[in-house]
CSV table of C-alpha atoms and ligand atoms in Angstrom, one decimal:
chain,number,residue,atom,x,y,z
A,1,MET,CA,-58.8,-4.2,2.5
A,2,ALA,CA,-59.9,-0.6,2.9
A,3,ASN,CA,-56.4,0.8,3.0
A,4,GLN,CA,-54.7,-1.1,0.1
A,5,LYS,CA,-52.5,1.0,-1.9
A,6,LYS,CA,-53.3,1.5,-5.5
A,7,ARG,CA,-51.1,-0.2,-8.1
A,8,VAL,CA,-49.9,1.2,-11.4
A,9,LEU,CA,-48.0,-0.5,-14.1
A,10,ILE,CA,-45.6,1.8,-15.9
A,11,THR,CA,-44.1,0.6,-19.3
A,12,GLY,CA,-40.8,2.0,-20.5
A,13,ALA,CA,-40.1,2.2,-16.8
A,14,ALA,CA,-36.2,2.3,-17.4
A,15,GLY,CA,-36.7,5.1,-19.8
A,16,PHE,CA,-36.3,8.8,-19.3
A,17,LEU,CA,-40.0,9.6,-18.7
A,18,GLY,CA,-40.9,6.3,-17.5
A,19,SER,CA,-38.4,6.4,-14.6
A,20,HIS,CA,-39.4,9.8,-13.6
A,21,LEU,CA,-42.9,8.5,-13.5
A,22,CYS,CA,-42.0,5.7,-11.4
A,23,ASP,CA,-40.6,8.1,-8.8
A,24,ARG,CA,-43.5,10.3,-8.8
A,25,PHE,CA,-46.2,7.5,-8.2
A,26,LEU,CA,-44.1,6.1,-5.5
A,27,ALA,CA,-43.9,9.6,-3.9
A,28,GLU,CA,-47.7,9.6,-4.1
A,29,GLY,CA,-47.9,6.3,-2.4
A,30,PHE,CA,-48.7,4.0,-5.1
A,31,THR,CA,-47.4,0.5,-5.5
A,32,VAL,CA,-45.5,0.7,-8.9
A,33,LEU,CA,-44.8,-2.2,-11.3
A,34,GLY,CA,-42.2,-1.2,-13.8
A,35,MET,CA,-41.8,-2.9,-17.1
A,36,ASP,CA,-39.1,-2.5,-19.8
A,37,ASN,CA,-37.1,-4.6,-22.2
A,38,PHE,CA,-34.1,-2.4,-22.3
A,39,ILE,CA,-34.1,-1.8,-25.9
A,40,THR,CA,-33.6,1.9,-25.3
A,41,GLY,CA,-34.2,2.3,-21.6
A,42,HIS,CA,-31.3,1.6,-19.1
A,43,LYS,CA,-31.1,-0.1,-15.6
A,44,ASP,CA,-29.2,2.9,-14.3
A,45,ASN,CA,-32.5,4.9,-14.4
A,46,LEU,CA,-34.1,2.5,-11.9
A,47,HIS,CA,-30.9,1.9,-9.7
A,48,HIS,CA,-32.0,4.2,-6.9
A,49,LEU,CA,-35.4,2.1,-6.6
A,50,GLU,CA,-33.7,-1.3,-5.8
A,51,GLY,CA,-34.9,-2.6,-2.5
A,52,ASN,CA,-38.0,-0.2,-2.3
A,53,PRO,CA,-40.8,-2.4,-1.1
A,54,ASN,CA,-43.3,-0.5,-3.1
A,55,PHE,CA,-41.6,-1.0,-6.4
A,56,GLU,CA,-41.6,-4.2,-8.5
A,57,PHE,CA,-40.0,-4.8,-11.9
A,58,ILE,CA,-40.5,-7.2,-14.7
A,59,GLU,CA,-38.3,-7.4,-17.7
A,60,HIS,CA,-40.6,-7.9,-20.7
A,61,ASP,CA,-41.2,-6.8,-24.3
A,62,ILE,CA,-44.7,-5.7,-24.3
A,63,THR,CA,-45.3,-6.5,-27.9
A,64,LYS,CA,-45.7,-10.1,-26.5
A,65,PHE,CA,-48.7,-11.0,-24.3
A,66,VAL,CA,-48.6,-9.1,-21.0
A,67,GLY,CA,-49.8,-11.1,-18.3
A,68,ILE,CA,-49.8,-9.6,-14.5
A,69,GLU,CA,-50.8,-11.3,-11.5
A,70,GLY,CA,-53.0,-9.5,-9.1
A,71,SER,CA,-54.9,-6.3,-9.4
A,72,LEU,CA,-54.0,-3.1,-11.4
A,73,ASP,CA,-55.7,0.3,-11.0
A,74,TYR,CA,-53.7,2.3,-13.8
A,75,ILE,CA,-51.5,1.7,-16.5
A,76,LEU,CA,-49.1,4.3,-18.0
A,77,HIS,CA,-47.8,3.3,-21.4
A,78,PHE,CA,-44.5,5.1,-22.1
A,79,ALA,CA,-42.7,2.3,-23.8
A,80,SER,CA,-41.2,3.3,-27.1
A,81,PRO,CA,-38.1,4.4,-28.8
A,82,ALA,CA,-38.2,8.3,-29.0
A,83,SER,CA,-35.4,9.4,-31.0
A,84,PRO,CA,-35.0,9.9,-34.9
A,85,ILE,CA,-31.8,7.9,-34.8
A,86,ASP,CA,-33.6,5.0,-32.9
A,87,TYR,CA,-36.4,5.0,-35.7
A,88,VAL,CA,-33.6,4.3,-38.4
A,89,LYS,CA,-31.9,1.7,-36.3
A,90,ILE,CA,-35.0,-0.2,-34.9
A,91,PRO,CA,-37.8,0.8,-37.2
A,92,ILE,CA,-39.9,-2.6,-36.7
A,93,GLN,CA,-39.7,-2.4,-32.9
A,94,THR,CA,-40.9,1.2,-33.0
A,95,LEU,CA,-43.9,0.2,-35.0
A,96,LYS,CA,-44.6,-2.8,-33.0
A,97,VAL,CA,-44.3,-1.2,-29.6
A,98,GLY,CA,-47.0,1.5,-30.5
A,99,SER,CA,-49.2,-0.8,-32.2
A,100,LEU,CA,-49.2,-4.3,-30.9
A,101,GLY,CA,-47.7,-3.2,-27.5
A,102,THR,CA,-50.6,-0.7,-27.1
A,103,HIS,CA,-53.2,-3.5,-28.1
A,104,ASN,CA,-51.7,-5.8,-25.4
A,105,LEU,CA,-52.0,-3.2,-22.8
A,106,LEU,CA,-55.6,-2.2,-23.7
A,107,GLY,CA,-56.5,-5.8,-23.5
A,108,LEU,CA,-54.6,-5.8,-20.1
A,109,ALA,CA,-56.5,-2.7,-19.0
A,110,LYS,CA,-60.0,-4.1,-20.0
A,111,ALA,CA,-59.2,-7.5,-18.3
A,112,LYS,CA,-58.2,-5.8,-15.0
A,113,ASP,CA,-60.7,-2.9,-15.3
A,114,ALA,CA,-57.9,-0.4,-15.1
A,115,ARG,CA,-57.6,3.2,-16.4
A,116,ILE,CA,-54.8,3.5,-19.0
A,117,LEU,CA,-53.0,6.7,-20.3
A,118,ILE,CA,-50.9,6.4,-23.3
A,119,ALA,CA,-48.0,8.6,-24.4
A,120,SER,CA,-48.8,9.9,-27.6
A,121,THR,CA,-46.7,12.7,-29.3
A,122,SER,CA,-46.5,16.0,-31.2
A,123,GLU,CA,-45.2,13.9,-34.0
A,124,VAL,CA,-48.9,13.1,-34.7
A,125,TYR,CA,-49.0,16.6,-36.3
A,126,GLY,CA,-45.9,15.8,-38.4
A,127,ASP,CA,-44.4,18.8,-40.2
A,128,PRO,CA,-47.2,21.2,-39.3
A,129,LEU,CA,-49.2,23.4,-41.4
A,130,VAL,CA,-50.9,25.0,-38.6
A,131,HIS,CA,-48.9,26.9,-36.0
A,132,PRO,CA,-49.2,26.6,-32.9
A,133,GLN,CA,-50.6,22.9,-32.9
A,134,PRO,CA,-54.1,22.6,-31.2
A,135,GLU,CA,-55.5,19.2,-30.6
A,136,ASP,CA,-58.1,19.5,-33.5
A,137,TYR,CA,-55.4,19.8,-36.1
A,138,PHE,CA,-55.1,16.5,-38.0
A,139,GLY,CA,-51.5,16.9,-38.9
A,140,ASN,CA,-49.1,16.4,-41.9
A,141,VAL,CA,-47.4,13.1,-41.7
A,142,ASN,CA,-45.4,11.3,-44.4
A,143,THR,CA,-46.4,7.5,-43.9
A,144,ILE,CA,-43.4,6.3,-45.7
A,145,GLY,CA,-40.7,8.8,-44.3
A,146,PRO,CA,-37.9,7.7,-41.8
A,147,ARG,CA,-40.1,9.1,-39.0
A,148,GLY,CA,-43.2,7.5,-40.3
A,149,VAL,CA,-42.5,4.3,-38.2
A,150,TYR,CA,-42.9,6.4,-35.0
A,151,ASP,CA,-45.5,8.8,-36.2
A,152,GLU,CA,-47.8,6.5,-37.7
A,153,ALA,CA,-47.5,3.9,-34.7
A,154,LYS,CA,-48.6,6.7,-32.5
A,155,ARG,CA,-51.5,7.7,-34.7
A,156,PHE,CA,-52.7,4.1,-35.0
A,157,GLN,CA,-52.2,4.0,-30.9
A,158,GLU,CA,-54.4,7.0,-30.5
A,159,SER,CA,-57.2,5.3,-32.9
A,160,MET,CA,-57.0,2.2,-31.0
A,161,VAL,CA,-57.3,3.8,-27.7
A,162,MET,CA,-60.3,5.7,-28.8
A,163,ALA,CA,-61.9,2.5,-30.1
A,164,TYR,CA,-61.4,0.6,-26.7
A,165,HIS,CA,-62.9,3.7,-25.1
A,166,ARG,CA,-66.0,3.9,-27.4
A,167,PHE,CA,-66.5,0.3,-27.9
A,168,HIS,CA,-65.6,-1.2,-24.6
A,169,GLY,CA,-66.3,1.8,-22.3
A,170,LEU,CA,-62.5,1.6,-21.2
A,171,GLU,CA,-61.4,4.6,-19.1
A,172,THR,CA,-58.5,6.0,-21.4
A,173,ARG,CA,-56.4,9.1,-21.5
A,174,ILE,CA,-54.2,10.4,-24.2
A,175,ALA,CA,-51.2,12.8,-23.6
A,176,ARG,CA,-49.8,14.4,-26.7
A,177,ILE,CA,-46.2,15.1,-25.5
A,178,PHE,CA,-44.1,17.7,-27.0
A,179,ASN,CA,-40.2,17.8,-26.8
A,180,THR,CA,-39.4,17.0,-23.2
A,181,TYR,CA,-36.0,17.1,-21.7
A,182,GLY,CA,-34.2,16.6,-18.4
A,183,PRO,CA,-32.0,14.2,-16.4
A,184,ARG,CA,-31.8,10.5,-17.6
A,185,MET,CA,-32.1,11.2,-21.2
A,186,ARG,CA,-29.8,9.1,-23.1
A,187,LEU,CA,-26.5,11.1,-23.7
A,188,ASN,CA,-26.0,9.9,-27.1
A,189,ASP,CA,-29.4,9.2,-28.2
A,190,GLY,CA,-29.1,11.9,-31.0
A,191,ARG,CA,-31.9,14.2,-29.6
A,192,VAL,CA,-30.9,17.8,-29.7
A,193,VAL,CA,-30.7,18.5,-25.9
A,194,PRO,CA,-28.2,15.7,-24.9
A,195,ALA,CA,-26.6,16.1,-28.2
A,196,PHE,CA,-25.7,19.7,-27.8
A,197,ILE,CA,-24.9,19.3,-24.0
A,198,GLY,CA,-22.6,16.1,-24.8
A,199,GLN,CA,-20.8,18.0,-27.5
A,200,SER,CA,-20.2,21.1,-25.4
A,201,LEU,CA,-18.9,18.8,-22.5
A,202,ARG,CA,-16.5,17.0,-24.9
A,203,GLY,CA,-15.2,20.3,-26.4
A,204,GLU,CA,-16.7,19.2,-29.8
A,205,ASN,CA,-18.4,21.5,-32.3
A,206,LEU,CA,-22.2,21.5,-32.2
A,207,THR,CA,-24.0,19.8,-34.9
A,208,ILE,CA,-26.8,21.8,-36.5
A,209,PHE,CA,-29.2,20.0,-39.0
A,210,GLY,CA,-30.1,22.2,-41.9
A,211,ASP,CA,-29.8,26.1,-41.2
A,212,GLY,CA,-30.9,25.8,-37.6
A,213,GLN,CA,-34.0,28.0,-38.3
A,214,GLN,CA,-36.4,25.0,-37.5
A,215,THR,CA,-38.1,25.6,-34.0
A,216,ARG,CA,-38.9,23.3,-31.1
A,217,SER,CA,-40.5,24.2,-27.8
A,218,PHE,CA,-38.7,22.3,-24.8
A,219,CYS,CA,-40.6,21.2,-21.8
A,220,TYR,CA,-38.8,20.3,-18.5
A,221,VAL,CA,-39.5,16.7,-17.3
A,222,ASP,CA,-40.9,17.7,-13.8
A,223,ASP,CA,-43.7,19.9,-15.6
A,224,LEU,CA,-44.4,17.0,-18.0
A,225,VAL,CA,-44.9,14.5,-15.1
A,226,GLU,CA,-47.3,17.0,-13.4
A,227,GLY,CA,-49.3,17.3,-16.6
A,228,VAL,CA,-49.5,13.5,-16.9
A,229,VAL,CA,-50.6,13.0,-13.3
A,230,ARG,CA,-53.5,15.8,-13.7
A,231,LEU,CA,-54.5,14.2,-17.0
A,232,LEU,CA,-54.7,10.7,-15.5
A,233,PHE,CA,-56.9,11.8,-12.8
A,234,SER,CA,-59.0,14.0,-14.9
A,235,ASN,CA,-62.2,12.6,-16.7
A,236,TYR,CA,-61.2,13.5,-20.3
A,237,ALA,CA,-60.7,10.8,-22.8
A,238,GLU,CA,-59.8,12.7,-26.0
A,239,PRO,CA,-56.0,13.9,-26.6
A,240,VAL,CA,-54.5,16.7,-24.6
A,241,ASN,CA,-51.3,18.6,-25.6
A,242,LEU,CA,-48.6,18.7,-23.0
A,243,GLY,CA,-45.7,20.9,-23.6
A,244,ASN,CA,-44.0,24.2,-23.1
A,245,PRO,CA,-44.9,26.8,-25.5
A,246,ASP,CA,-41.8,28.7,-25.2
A,247,GLU,CA,-40.4,28.2,-28.8
A,248,LEU,CA,-37.1,29.0,-30.2
A,249,SER,CA,-34.9,28.0,-33.2
A,250,ILE,CA,-32.3,25.4,-32.9
A,251,ILE,CA,-29.5,27.8,-33.8
A,252,ASP,CA,-30.5,30.1,-30.8
A,253,PHE,CA,-30.7,27.0,-28.7
A,254,ALA,CA,-27.0,26.1,-29.7
A,255,HIS,CA,-26.0,29.5,-28.8
A,256,GLU,CA,-27.6,29.2,-25.3
A,257,ILE,CA,-25.8,25.9,-24.7
A,258,LEU,CA,-22.5,27.4,-25.8
A,259,GLU,CA,-22.9,30.4,-23.4
A,260,LEU,CA,-24.0,28.1,-20.5
A,261,ALA,CA,-21.0,25.8,-21.0
A,262,LYS,CA,-18.7,28.8,-21.4
A,263,SER,CA,-17.5,26.9,-24.6
A,264,GLU,CA,-15.6,28.1,-27.4
A,265,SER,CA,-16.8,25.4,-29.8
A,266,LYS,CA,-18.3,26.3,-33.2
A,267,LEU,CA,-21.3,25.3,-35.1
A,268,ASP,CA,-21.1,22.5,-37.8
A,269,PHE,CA,-24.0,22.7,-40.3
A,270,MET,CA,-25.0,19.4,-41.5
A,271,LYS,CA,-27.8,18.1,-44.0
A,272,LEU,CA,-31.4,18.5,-42.5
A,273,THR,CA,-32.9,15.1,-41.9
A,274,GLU,CA,-35.8,13.9,-44.0
A,275,ASN,CA,-39.2,15.3,-42.9
A,276,ASP,CA,-37.7,17.2,-40.0
A,277,PRO,CA,-40.6,19.3,-38.8
A,278,LEU,CA,-39.6,23.0,-39.4
A,279,GLN,CA,-41.7,24.3,-36.6
A,280,ARG,CA,-43.3,23.0,-33.3
A,281,GLN,CA,-45.2,24.7,-30.7
A,282,PRO,CA,-48.0,23.4,-28.4
A,283,ASP,CA,-51.3,25.1,-28.1
A,284,ILE,CA,-51.8,24.2,-24.5
A,285,SER,CA,-55.3,26.2,-24.1
A,286,LEU,CA,-57.1,22.8,-23.3
A,287,ALA,CA,-54.7,21.6,-20.8
A,288,LYS,CA,-54.8,25.0,-19.1
A,289,GLN,CA,-58.5,24.9,-18.8
A,290,LEU,CA,-59.1,21.3,-18.2
A,291,LEU,CA,-56.2,20.5,-15.9
A,292,ASN,CA,-55.3,23.9,-14.6
A,293,TRP,CA,-51.8,23.1,-15.9
A,294,THR,CA,-49.2,25.3,-17.2
A,295,PRO,CA,-45.3,24.6,-17.3
A,296,LYS,CA,-43.6,26.4,-14.3
A,297,ILE,CA,-39.9,25.7,-15.1
A,298,SER,CA,-37.9,28.1,-17.4
A,299,ARG,CA,-35.8,26.7,-20.0
A,300,LYS,CA,-32.7,28.5,-18.4
A,301,GLU,CA,-33.4,26.6,-15.0
A,302,GLY,CA,-34.3,23.3,-16.7
A,303,ILE,CA,-31.3,23.2,-18.9
A,304,LYS,CA,-29.2,24.1,-15.8
A,305,HIS,CA,-30.2,21.0,-14.0
A,306,THR,CA,-29.9,18.8,-17.1
A,307,PHE,CA,-26.5,20.2,-17.8
A,308,SER,CA,-25.2,19.4,-14.3
A,309,TYR,CA,-26.7,15.9,-14.6
A,310,PHE,CA,-24.7,15.2,-17.8
A,311,ALA,CA,-21.6,16.9,-16.5
A,312,ALA,CA,-21.6,14.6,-13.4
A,313,LEU,CA,-21.6,11.3,-15.4
A,314,PRO,CA,-18.8,9.1,-15.4
A,315,LYS,CA,-16.1,10.2,-17.9
A,316,GLU,CA,-16.2,7.0,-19.9
A,317,GLN,CA,-19.9,7.5,-20.4
A,318,LEU,CA,-19.5,11.0,-21.6
A,319,LEU,CA,-16.7,10.0,-24.1
A,320,ARG,CA,-18.7,7.1,-25.6
A,321,ASN,CA,-20.6,8.3,-28.7
A,322,GLU,CA,-23.0,5.5,-29.7
A,323,HIS,CA,-24.0,7.4,-32.6
A,324,LYS,CA,-20.6,7.7,-34.1
A,325,ASP,CA,-20.1,4.0,-33.2
A,326,PHE,CA,-23.3,3.2,-35.2
A,327,THR,CA,-22.3,5.2,-38.2
A,328,THR,CA,-18.8,3.6,-38.3
A,329,ARG,CA,-20.2,0.0,-37.9
A,330,ASN,CA,-22.7,0.7,-40.8
A,331,ASN,CA,-19.9,2.0,-43.0
A,332,GLU,CA,-18.0,-1.2,-42.4
A,333,LYS,CA,-20.6,-3.4,-43.6
B,1,UDP,N1,-30.9,18.7,-34.2
B,1,UDP,C1,-29.7,19.3,-34.7
B,1,UDP,N2,-28.6,18.7,-34.4
B,1,UDP,C2,-28.5,17.6,-33.5
B,1,UDP,C3,-29.7,17.0,-33.2
B,1,UDP,C4,-30.9,17.6,-33.4
B,1,UDP,O1,-29.8,20.4,-35.3
B,1,UDP,O2,-27.2,17.1,-33.2
B,1,UDP,C5,-32.2,19.4,-34.5
B,1,UDP,C6,-33.2,18.4,-35.4
B,1,UDP,O3,-32.9,18.5,-36.8
B,1,UDP,C7,-34.5,18.9,-35.0
B,1,UDP,C8,-34.3,19.4,-33.7
B,1,UDP,O4,-32.9,19.5,-33.5
B,1,UDP,O5,-34.9,19.9,-35.9
B,1,UDP,C9,-34.8,18.6,-32.6
B,1,UDP,O6,-34.4,17.2,-32.9
B,1,UDP,P1,-34.7,16.0,-31.9
B,1,UDP,O7,-34.1,14.9,-32.4
B,1,UDP,O8,-34.2,16.4,-30.5
B,1,UDP,O9,-36.3,15.8,-31.8
B,1,UDP,P2,-37.5,16.0,-32.7
B,1,UDP,O10,-38.2,17.0,-32.2
B,1,UDP,O11,-37.0,16.2,-34.1
B,1,UDP,O12,-38.2,14.5,-32.7
């Protein structure tokens, strides 16, 4: 059929980035097959797609064999826990989805003759000794630290993708994603953007790990999605950084949130988590040159959208604090 729609498989479809990618590819006229096992993703993120004739969903754990009927043109692999709290709670699943899961999807891509793009991460740079981080920096990762399960799975993932590209001639793309935020993040996943917004909405103090001088560079989800789309349709197989270079310290970010929320809350200083990178800022020269891509949405604007999203959540969801529940359960054991 000359006019048949292209079909894309999106793993982690019920997650934050995965669900936004589903929306974007549906808007572009694709047939989208979403896959998730709901370990960290949530059905609510796909609720609005129920009944959409161009959207199918399969509940499946991709660390097990992935069998798909029919043709596939593209695979976007975005399934993974992505928060330091998750790495501690579900370390083995984190390792498996980046390694075994990626292997299954590479096999699927080969069988279907599909192009595959994988979500890699700035965590491949670890606690970086080069600043900002360009793609040719090899990184500084502690293999056995608490974050090692994520960082090393993603590093292995990149190696395996390049092996399939070089050995099997598979069409592959690697996006190294820096801190991204926006609506549909999990309110209590422990990451700094939802953590600070949630705390300010509940009238709690904001928890700063360490002295708050560590930096991050936050990219709004719509900019990231645009970068992913451009990378997928480029012809470049090596890793490309996608992120917003607008860097700031965590303490400055906390003050921005308090101002936006018109909150009187104070800052609670807590222990810095092990191997927490002290600085992080993407060098996006390659993405600019290759994809003509640069983030367009300022932090002020993006955080406003995100704040409104969290503020509109049902109250019981806002008051639930999975992180505290988890700590309490652990202490009871
Ligand atoms: N952070 C913080 N308070 C929180 C959560 C996070 O100070 O309640 C800090 C954390 O130590 C890190 C930064 O915010 O330096 C970003 O943390 P996040 O978990 O969002 O992502 P990471 O970039 O570390 O993977």
